[in-house]
Coordinates of C-alpha atoms in Angstrom, one line a residue:
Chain A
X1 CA 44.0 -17.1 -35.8
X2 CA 44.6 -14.5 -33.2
X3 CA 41.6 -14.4 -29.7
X4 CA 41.5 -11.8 -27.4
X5 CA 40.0 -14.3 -24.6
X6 CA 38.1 -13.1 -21.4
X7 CA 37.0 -14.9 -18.0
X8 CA 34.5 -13.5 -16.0
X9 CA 33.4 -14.3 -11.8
X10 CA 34.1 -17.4 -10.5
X11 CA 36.2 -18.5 -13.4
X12 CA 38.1 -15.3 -13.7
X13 CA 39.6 -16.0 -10.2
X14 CA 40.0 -19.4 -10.2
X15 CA 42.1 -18.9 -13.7
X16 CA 43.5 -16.0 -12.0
X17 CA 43.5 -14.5 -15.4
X18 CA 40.9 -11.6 -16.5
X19 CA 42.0 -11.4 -20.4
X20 CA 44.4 -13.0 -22.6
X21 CA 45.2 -12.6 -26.3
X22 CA 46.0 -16.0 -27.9
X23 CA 47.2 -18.1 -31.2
X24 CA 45.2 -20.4 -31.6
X25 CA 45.1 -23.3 -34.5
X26 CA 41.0 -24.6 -33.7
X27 CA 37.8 -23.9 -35.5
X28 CA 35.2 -23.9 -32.7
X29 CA 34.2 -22.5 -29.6
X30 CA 34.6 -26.4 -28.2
X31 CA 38.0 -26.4 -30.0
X32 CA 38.8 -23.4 -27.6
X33 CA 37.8 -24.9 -24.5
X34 CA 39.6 -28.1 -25.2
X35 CA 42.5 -26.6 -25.7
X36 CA 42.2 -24.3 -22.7
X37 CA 41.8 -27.7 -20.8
X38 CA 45.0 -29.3 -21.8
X39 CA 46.7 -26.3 -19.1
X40 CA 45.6 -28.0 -16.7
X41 CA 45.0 -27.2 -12.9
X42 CA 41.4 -25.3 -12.7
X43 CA 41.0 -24.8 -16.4
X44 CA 41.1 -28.8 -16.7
X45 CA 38.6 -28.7 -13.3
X46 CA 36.2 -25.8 -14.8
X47 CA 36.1 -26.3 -18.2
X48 CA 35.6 -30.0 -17.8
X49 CA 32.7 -32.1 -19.5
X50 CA 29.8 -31.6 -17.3
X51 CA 30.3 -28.4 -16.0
X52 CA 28.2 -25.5 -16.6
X53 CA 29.7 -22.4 -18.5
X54 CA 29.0 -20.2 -21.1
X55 CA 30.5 -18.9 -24.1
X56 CA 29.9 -15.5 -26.2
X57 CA 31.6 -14.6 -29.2
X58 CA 31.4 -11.4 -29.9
X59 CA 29.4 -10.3 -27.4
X60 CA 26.6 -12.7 -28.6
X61 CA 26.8 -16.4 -26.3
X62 CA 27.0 -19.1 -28.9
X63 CA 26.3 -22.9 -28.8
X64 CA 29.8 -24.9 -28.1
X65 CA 29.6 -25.7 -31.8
X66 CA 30.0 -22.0 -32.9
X67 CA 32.8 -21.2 -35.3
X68 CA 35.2 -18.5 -34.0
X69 CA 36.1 -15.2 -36.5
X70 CA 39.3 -14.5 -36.5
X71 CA 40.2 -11.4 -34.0
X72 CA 37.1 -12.7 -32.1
X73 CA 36.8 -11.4 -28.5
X74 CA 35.5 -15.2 -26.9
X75 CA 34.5 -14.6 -23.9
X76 CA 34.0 -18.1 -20.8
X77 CA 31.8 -17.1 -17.7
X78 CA 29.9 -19.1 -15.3
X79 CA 25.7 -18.6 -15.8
X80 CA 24.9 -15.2 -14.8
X81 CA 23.3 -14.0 -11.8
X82 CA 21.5 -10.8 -12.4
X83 CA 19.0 -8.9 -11.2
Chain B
X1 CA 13.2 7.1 -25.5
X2 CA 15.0 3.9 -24.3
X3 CA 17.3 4.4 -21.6
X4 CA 19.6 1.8 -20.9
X5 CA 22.0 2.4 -17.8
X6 CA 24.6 0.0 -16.0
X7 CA 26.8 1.4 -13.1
X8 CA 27.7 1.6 -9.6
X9 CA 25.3 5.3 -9.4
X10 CA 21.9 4.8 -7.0
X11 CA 19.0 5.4 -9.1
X12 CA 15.7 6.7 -7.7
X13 CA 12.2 4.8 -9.0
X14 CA 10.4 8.0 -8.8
X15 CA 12.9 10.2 -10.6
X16 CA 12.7 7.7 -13.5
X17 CA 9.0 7.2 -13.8
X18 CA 8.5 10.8 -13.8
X19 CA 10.7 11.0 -16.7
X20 CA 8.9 9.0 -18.4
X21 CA 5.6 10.4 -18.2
X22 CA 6.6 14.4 -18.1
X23 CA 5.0 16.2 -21.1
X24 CA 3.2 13.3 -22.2
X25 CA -0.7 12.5 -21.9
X26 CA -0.9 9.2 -23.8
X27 CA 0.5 7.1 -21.4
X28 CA -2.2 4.7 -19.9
X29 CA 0.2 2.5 -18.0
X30 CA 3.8 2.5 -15.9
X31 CA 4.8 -1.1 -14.8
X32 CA 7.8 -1.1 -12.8
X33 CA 10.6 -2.9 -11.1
X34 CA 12.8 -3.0 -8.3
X35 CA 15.3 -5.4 -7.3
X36 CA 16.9 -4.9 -3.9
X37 CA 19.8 -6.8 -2.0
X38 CA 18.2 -8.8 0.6
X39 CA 20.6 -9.3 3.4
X40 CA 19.4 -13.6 3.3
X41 CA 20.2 -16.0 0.4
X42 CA 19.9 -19.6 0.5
X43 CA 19.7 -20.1 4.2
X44 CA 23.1 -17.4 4.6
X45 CA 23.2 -13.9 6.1
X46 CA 24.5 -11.6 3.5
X47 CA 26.8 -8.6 4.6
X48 CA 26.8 -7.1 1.5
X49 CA 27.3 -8.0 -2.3
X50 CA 29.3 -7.4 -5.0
X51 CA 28.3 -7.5 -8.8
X52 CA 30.3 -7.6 -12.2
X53 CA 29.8 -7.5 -15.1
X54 CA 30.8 -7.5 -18.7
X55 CA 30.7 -4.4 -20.2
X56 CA 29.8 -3.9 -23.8
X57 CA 27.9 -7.0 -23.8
X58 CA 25.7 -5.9 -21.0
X59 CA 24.2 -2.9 -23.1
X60 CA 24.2 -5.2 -25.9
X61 CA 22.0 -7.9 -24.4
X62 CA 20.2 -5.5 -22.4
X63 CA 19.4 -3.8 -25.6
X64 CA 18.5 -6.9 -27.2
X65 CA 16.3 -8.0 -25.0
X66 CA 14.2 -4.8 -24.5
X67 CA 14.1 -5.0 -28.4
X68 CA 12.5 -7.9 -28.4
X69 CA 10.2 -6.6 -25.9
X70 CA 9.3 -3.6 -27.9
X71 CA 8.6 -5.8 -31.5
X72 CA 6.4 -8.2 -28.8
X73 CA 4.2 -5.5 -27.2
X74 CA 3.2 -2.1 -28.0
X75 CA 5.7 -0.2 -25.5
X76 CA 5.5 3.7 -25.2
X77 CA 8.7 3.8 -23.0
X78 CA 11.2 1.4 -21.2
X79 CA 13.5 2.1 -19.4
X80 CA 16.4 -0.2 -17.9
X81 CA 19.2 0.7 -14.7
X82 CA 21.6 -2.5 -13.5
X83 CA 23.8 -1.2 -11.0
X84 CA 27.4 -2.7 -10.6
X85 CA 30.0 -2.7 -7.6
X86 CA 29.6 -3.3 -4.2
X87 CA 25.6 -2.8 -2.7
X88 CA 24.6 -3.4 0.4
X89 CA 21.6 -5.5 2.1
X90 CA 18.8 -2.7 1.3
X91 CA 20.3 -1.1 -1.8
X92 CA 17.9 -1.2 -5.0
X93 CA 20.3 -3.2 -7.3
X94 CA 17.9 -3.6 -10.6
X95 CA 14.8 -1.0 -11.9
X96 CA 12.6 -1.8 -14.7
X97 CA 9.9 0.8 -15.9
X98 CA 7.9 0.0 -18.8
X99 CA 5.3 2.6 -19.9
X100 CA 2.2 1.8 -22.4
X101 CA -1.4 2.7 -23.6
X102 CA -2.7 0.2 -21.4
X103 CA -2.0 -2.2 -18.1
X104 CA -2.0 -5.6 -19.8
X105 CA 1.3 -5.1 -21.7
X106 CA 3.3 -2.8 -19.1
X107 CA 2.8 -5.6 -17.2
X108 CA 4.1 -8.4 -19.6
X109 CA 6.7 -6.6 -20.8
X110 CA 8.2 -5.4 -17.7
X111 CA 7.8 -9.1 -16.2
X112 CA 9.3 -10.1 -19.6
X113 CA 12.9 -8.0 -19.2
X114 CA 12.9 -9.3 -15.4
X115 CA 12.9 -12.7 -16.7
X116 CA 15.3 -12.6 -19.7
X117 CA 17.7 -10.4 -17.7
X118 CA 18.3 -12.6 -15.4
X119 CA 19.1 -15.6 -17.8
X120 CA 20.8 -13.6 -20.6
X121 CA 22.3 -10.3 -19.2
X122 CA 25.9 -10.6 -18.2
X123 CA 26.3 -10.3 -14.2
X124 CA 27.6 -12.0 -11.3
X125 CA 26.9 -11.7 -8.1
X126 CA 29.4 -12.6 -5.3
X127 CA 28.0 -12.5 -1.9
X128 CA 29.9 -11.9 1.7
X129 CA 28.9 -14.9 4.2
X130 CA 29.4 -15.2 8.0
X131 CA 31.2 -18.6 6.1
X132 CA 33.5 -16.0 3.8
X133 CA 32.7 -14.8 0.0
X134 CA 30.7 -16.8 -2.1
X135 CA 29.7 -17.0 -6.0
X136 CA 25.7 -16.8 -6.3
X137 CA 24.9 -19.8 -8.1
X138 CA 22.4 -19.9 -11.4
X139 CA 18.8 -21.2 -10.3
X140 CA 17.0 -23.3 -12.3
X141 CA 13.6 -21.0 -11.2
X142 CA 15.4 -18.6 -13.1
X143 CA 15.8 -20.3 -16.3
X144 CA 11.8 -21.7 -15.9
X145 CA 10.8 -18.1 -15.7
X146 CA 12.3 -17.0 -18.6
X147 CA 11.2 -20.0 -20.8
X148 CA 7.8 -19.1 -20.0
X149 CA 8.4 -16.3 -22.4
X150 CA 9.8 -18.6 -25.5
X151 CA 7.3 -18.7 -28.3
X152 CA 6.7 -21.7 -30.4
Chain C
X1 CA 2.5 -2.5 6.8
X2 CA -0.4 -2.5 4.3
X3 CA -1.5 0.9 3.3
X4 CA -4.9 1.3 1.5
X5 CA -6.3 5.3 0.2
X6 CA -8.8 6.8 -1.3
X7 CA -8.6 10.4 -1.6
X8 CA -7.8 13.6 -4.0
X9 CA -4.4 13.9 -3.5
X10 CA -1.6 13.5 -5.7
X11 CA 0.6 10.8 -4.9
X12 CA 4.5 10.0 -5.7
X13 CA 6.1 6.7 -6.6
X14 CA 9.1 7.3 -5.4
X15 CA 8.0 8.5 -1.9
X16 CA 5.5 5.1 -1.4
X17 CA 8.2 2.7 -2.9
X18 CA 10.9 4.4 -0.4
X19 CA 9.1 4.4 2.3
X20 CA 8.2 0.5 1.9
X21 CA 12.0 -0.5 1.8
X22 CA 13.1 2.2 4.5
X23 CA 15.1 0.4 7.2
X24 CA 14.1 -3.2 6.1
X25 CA 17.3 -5.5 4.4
X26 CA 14.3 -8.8 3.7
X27 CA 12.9 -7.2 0.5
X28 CA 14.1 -8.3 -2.7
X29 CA 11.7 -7.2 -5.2
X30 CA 8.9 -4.5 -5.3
X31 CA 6.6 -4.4 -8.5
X32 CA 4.5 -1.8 -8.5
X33 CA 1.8 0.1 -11.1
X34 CA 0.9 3.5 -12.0
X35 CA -2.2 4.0 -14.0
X36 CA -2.9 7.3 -15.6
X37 CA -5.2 9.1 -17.1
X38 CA -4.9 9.7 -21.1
X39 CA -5.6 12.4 -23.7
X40 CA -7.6 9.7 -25.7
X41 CA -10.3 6.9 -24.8
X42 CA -12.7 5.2 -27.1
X43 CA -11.4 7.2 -30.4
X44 CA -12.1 10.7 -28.5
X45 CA -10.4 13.6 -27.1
X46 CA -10.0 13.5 -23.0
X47 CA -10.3 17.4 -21.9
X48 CA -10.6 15.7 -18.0
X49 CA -12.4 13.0 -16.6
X50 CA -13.8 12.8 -12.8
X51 CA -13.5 9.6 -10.7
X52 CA -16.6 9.3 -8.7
X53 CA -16.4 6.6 -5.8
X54 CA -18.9 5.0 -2.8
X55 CA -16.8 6.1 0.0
X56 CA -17.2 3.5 2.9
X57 CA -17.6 0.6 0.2
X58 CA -14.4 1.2 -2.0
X59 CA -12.0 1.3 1.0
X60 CA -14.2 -2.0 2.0
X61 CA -13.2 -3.5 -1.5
X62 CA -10.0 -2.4 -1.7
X63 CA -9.1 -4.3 1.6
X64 CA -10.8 -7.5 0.6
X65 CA -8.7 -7.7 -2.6
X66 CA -5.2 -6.6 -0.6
X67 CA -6.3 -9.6 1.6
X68 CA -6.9 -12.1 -0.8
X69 CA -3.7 -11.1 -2.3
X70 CA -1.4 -11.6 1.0
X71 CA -3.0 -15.3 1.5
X72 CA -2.2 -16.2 -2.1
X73 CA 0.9 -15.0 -2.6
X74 CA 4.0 -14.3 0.7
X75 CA 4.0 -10.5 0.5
X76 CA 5.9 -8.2 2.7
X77 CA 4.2 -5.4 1.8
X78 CA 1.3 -3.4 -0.1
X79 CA 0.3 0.2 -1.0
X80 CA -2.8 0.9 -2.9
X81 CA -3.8 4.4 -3.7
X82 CA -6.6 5.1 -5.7
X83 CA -7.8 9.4 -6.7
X84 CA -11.1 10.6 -6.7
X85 CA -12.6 13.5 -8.2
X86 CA -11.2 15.6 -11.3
X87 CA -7.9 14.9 -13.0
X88 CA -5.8 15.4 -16.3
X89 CA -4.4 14.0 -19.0
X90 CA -1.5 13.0 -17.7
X91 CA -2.4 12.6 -14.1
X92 CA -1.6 9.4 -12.2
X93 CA -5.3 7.8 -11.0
X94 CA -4.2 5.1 -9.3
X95 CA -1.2 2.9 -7.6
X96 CA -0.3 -0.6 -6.5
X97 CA 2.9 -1.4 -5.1
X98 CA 3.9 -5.1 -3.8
X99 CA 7.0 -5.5 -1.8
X100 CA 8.1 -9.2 -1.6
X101 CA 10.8 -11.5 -1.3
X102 CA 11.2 -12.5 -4.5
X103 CA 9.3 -11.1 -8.2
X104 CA 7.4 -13.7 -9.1
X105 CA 4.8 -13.0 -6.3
X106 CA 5.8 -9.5 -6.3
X107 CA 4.7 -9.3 -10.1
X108 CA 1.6 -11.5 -10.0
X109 CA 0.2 -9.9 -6.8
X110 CA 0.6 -6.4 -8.5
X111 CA -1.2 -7.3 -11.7
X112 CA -3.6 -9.8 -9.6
X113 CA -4.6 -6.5 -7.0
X114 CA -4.8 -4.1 -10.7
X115 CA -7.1 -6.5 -12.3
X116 CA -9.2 -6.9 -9.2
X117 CA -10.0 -3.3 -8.4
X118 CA -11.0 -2.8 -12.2
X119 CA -14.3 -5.0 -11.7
X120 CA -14.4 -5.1 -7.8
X121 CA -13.9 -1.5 -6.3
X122 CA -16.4 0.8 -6.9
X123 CA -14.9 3.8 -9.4
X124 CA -16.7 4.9 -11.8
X125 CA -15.1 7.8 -14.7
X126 CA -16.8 10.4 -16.2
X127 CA -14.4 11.8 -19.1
X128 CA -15.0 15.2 -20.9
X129 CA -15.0 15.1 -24.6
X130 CA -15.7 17.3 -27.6
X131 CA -19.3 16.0 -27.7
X132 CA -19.9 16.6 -23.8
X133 CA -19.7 14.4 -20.9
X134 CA -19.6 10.6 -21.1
X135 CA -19.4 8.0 -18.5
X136 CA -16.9 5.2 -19.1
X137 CA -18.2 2.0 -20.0
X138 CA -17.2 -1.0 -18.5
X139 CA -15.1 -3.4 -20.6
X140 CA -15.2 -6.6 -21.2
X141 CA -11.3 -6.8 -21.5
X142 CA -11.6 -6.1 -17.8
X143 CA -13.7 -8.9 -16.8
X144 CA -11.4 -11.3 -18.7
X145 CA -8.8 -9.8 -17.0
X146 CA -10.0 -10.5 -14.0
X147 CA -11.5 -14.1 -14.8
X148 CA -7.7 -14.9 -15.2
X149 CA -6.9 -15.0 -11.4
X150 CA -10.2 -17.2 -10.5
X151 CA -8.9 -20.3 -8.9
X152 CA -11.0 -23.6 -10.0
Chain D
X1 CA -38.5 -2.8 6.5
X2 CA -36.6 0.7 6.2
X3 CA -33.8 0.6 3.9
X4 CA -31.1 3.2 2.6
X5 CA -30.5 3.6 -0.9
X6 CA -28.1 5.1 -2.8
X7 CA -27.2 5.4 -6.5
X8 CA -24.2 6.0 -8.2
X9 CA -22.5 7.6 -11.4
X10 CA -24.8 7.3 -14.3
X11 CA -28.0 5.9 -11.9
X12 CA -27.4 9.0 -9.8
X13 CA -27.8 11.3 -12.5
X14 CA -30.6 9.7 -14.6
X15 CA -32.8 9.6 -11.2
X16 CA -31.5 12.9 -10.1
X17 CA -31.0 11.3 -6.9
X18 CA -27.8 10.3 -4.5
X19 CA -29.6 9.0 -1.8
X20 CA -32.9 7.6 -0.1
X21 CA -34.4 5.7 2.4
X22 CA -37.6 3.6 1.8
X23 CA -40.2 2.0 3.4
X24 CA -40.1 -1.8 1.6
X25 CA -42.4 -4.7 1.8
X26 CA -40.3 -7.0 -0.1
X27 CA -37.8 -9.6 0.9
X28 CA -35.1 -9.5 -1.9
X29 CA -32.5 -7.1 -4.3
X30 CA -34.6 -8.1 -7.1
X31 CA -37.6 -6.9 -5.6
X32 CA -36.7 -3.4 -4.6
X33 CA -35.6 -3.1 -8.2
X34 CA -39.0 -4.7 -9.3
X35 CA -40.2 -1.8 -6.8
X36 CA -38.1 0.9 -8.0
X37 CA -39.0 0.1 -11.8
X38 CA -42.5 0.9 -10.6
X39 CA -41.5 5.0 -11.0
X40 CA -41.3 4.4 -14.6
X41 CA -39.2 7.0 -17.0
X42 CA -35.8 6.7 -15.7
X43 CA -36.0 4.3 -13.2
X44 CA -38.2 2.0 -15.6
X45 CA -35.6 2.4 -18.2
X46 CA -32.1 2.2 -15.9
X47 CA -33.5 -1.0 -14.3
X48 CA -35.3 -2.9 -17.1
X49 CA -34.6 -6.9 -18.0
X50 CA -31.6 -6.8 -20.1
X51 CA -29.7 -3.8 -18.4
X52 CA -26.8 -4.1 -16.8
X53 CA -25.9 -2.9 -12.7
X54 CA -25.3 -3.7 -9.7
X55 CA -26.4 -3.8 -6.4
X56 CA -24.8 -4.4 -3.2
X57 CA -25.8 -4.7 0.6
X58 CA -23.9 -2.7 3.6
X59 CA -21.3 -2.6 0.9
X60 CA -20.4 -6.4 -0.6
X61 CA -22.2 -6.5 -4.2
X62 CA -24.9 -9.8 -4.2
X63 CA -26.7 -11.4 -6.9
X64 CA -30.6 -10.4 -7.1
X65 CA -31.8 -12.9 -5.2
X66 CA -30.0 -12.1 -2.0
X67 CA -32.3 -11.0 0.8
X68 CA -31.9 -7.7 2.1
X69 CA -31.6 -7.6 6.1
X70 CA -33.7 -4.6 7.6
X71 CA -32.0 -1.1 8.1
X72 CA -29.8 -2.2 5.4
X73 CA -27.5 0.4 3.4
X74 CA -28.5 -1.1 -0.7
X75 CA -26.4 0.6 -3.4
X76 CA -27.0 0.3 -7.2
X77 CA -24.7 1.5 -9.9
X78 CA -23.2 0.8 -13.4
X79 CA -20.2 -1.8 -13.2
X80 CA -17.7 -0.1 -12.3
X81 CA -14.8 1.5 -14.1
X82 CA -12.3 2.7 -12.0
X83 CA -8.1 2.5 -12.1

């Protein structure tokens, strides 16, 4: 299926990547991650087990076991800071 | 009559509340909000402060979230203005203005979209240090107050 | 910095909030409260209502409650202004500010100083309906409002 | 002792008076009210068992029982309803 993927804050510039549209073969939001970590670098560092991020699908932020849609925007950001 | 605004425009407190009450006599209640940039975070002097955001999902959960104020209390107006950019120490960065019959629920409900803001609305806040730029970090006082609002 | 009056004026918001944040960079959150006075009370029309006071006493009540607030909670700053004689539909009665450094104290002092001056500063309303004047009675809502911030 | 009196909102207009000052034998709130119940009609009424007001001294409300000092200023009036 085909992502459009966006990173947000602190991960946006440690990726050094706002947006990217990817193939992608997984079923899950976890799928995604783990296969953003085999790039290694700061997505291995960030995205690791133990770190806190979040994930929205569509706008909405979904569990690690969310399915992804196909054309999904999936957006990764650290916890927000608001307010 | 919900307004729902993120940007990098100043908004004024009074301007807004007056909006909300013009032409109308059965308002009982105006709870409101304002978040400033303080120019001292955890122990650092802050020179100024910049904050994203994600847009589309902002509105989305900042509409969400005063929907689920409005089915929780019985809300007359609310109104909502995130700003985005770069703010200095002193600059108003967050207003929330609820307006109902009476005090009790203003006041819950405009505590209420404080709290789940802050946990569920897309923003960052980067800070500028004597020590260089800095990522604000989540706080756990944070997630507490909003889990003070989860019903069982 | 506290601020504390009882008079006929009208008063703005905007101008009070302003002038508590003007020139200071250590405030990060300022709740505040306008009450106001409706069209309906009790199931009747509201032509007017007139707030009578005990001048000497209310401003002595007013600061008693302001005090107890600052020593429960670390405030940087509080505005109370309550009207007196005859308003509106529509008309703001009375507002509490409460600048602090963060909202959690900002919030509870606001609704803490509210609830107070509903059983503890002597107003009393007179409200003009279709069957004449009425006083207000007091309400029992109030009193448990108020019961909530008494510390065992 | 000489006291000053005054009465508020709804007492105010059922005695048809603002303000007083009295000439009082008694030693507590409860018994200028015992005193002022004395007048009958209005004051009987206002001030019976079972109604509610209140009364303060120079300006702090007290229960009944609170003594009054002399020359003090003693205000009764509905519980209030203000904000």
């Amino acid at each position: 299926m085909t992502l459009h993927v966006l990173y947000f804050a602190r991960l946006r510039e440690r990726f050094g990547l706002a947006e990217e549209s990817l193939d992608f073969a997984g079923a899950t939001a976890a799928d995604l991650v783990a296969h953003l970590q085999t790039r290694g670098g700061a997505w291995a560092e960030e995205l690791a087990a133990g770190r806190v991020f979040r994930v929205a699908v569509n706008q909405d932020i979904v569990a690690l076991d969310a399915r992804l849609p196909d054309c999904a925007e999936v957006a990764i950001f650290p916890p927000v800071t608001g307010g | 009559m919900r307004k729902i605004l993120v940007g990098a425009e100043a908004f004024d407190l009074g301007v807004e509340v007056d909006a909300m009450r013009r032409g109308r006599t059965d308002i009982g209640a105006i709870a409101s909000f304002v978040g400033l940039a303080r120019d001292l975070n955890e122990g650092s002097g802050v020179a100024a402060m910049t904050l994203e955001h994600y847009p589309g999902m902002t509105e989305k959960a900042l509409t969400a979230l005063v929907g689920e104020a409005c089915s929780r209390w019985s809300l007359l107006d609310v109104t909502v203005i995130h700003r985005v950019g770069r703010l200095l120490p002193g600059d108003p960065i967050v207003l929330v203005a609820v307006a109902s019959q009476h005090r009790g629920e203003a006041f819950a409900a405009c505590e209420f979209i404080m709290d789940a803001l802050k946990t569920r609305a897309p923003f960052w806040k980067k800070e500028e240090t004597p020590d260089g730029e800095r990522w604000v970090e989540a706080r756990a006082s944070d997630d507490a107050a909003a889990a003070r609002w989860e019903r069982t």
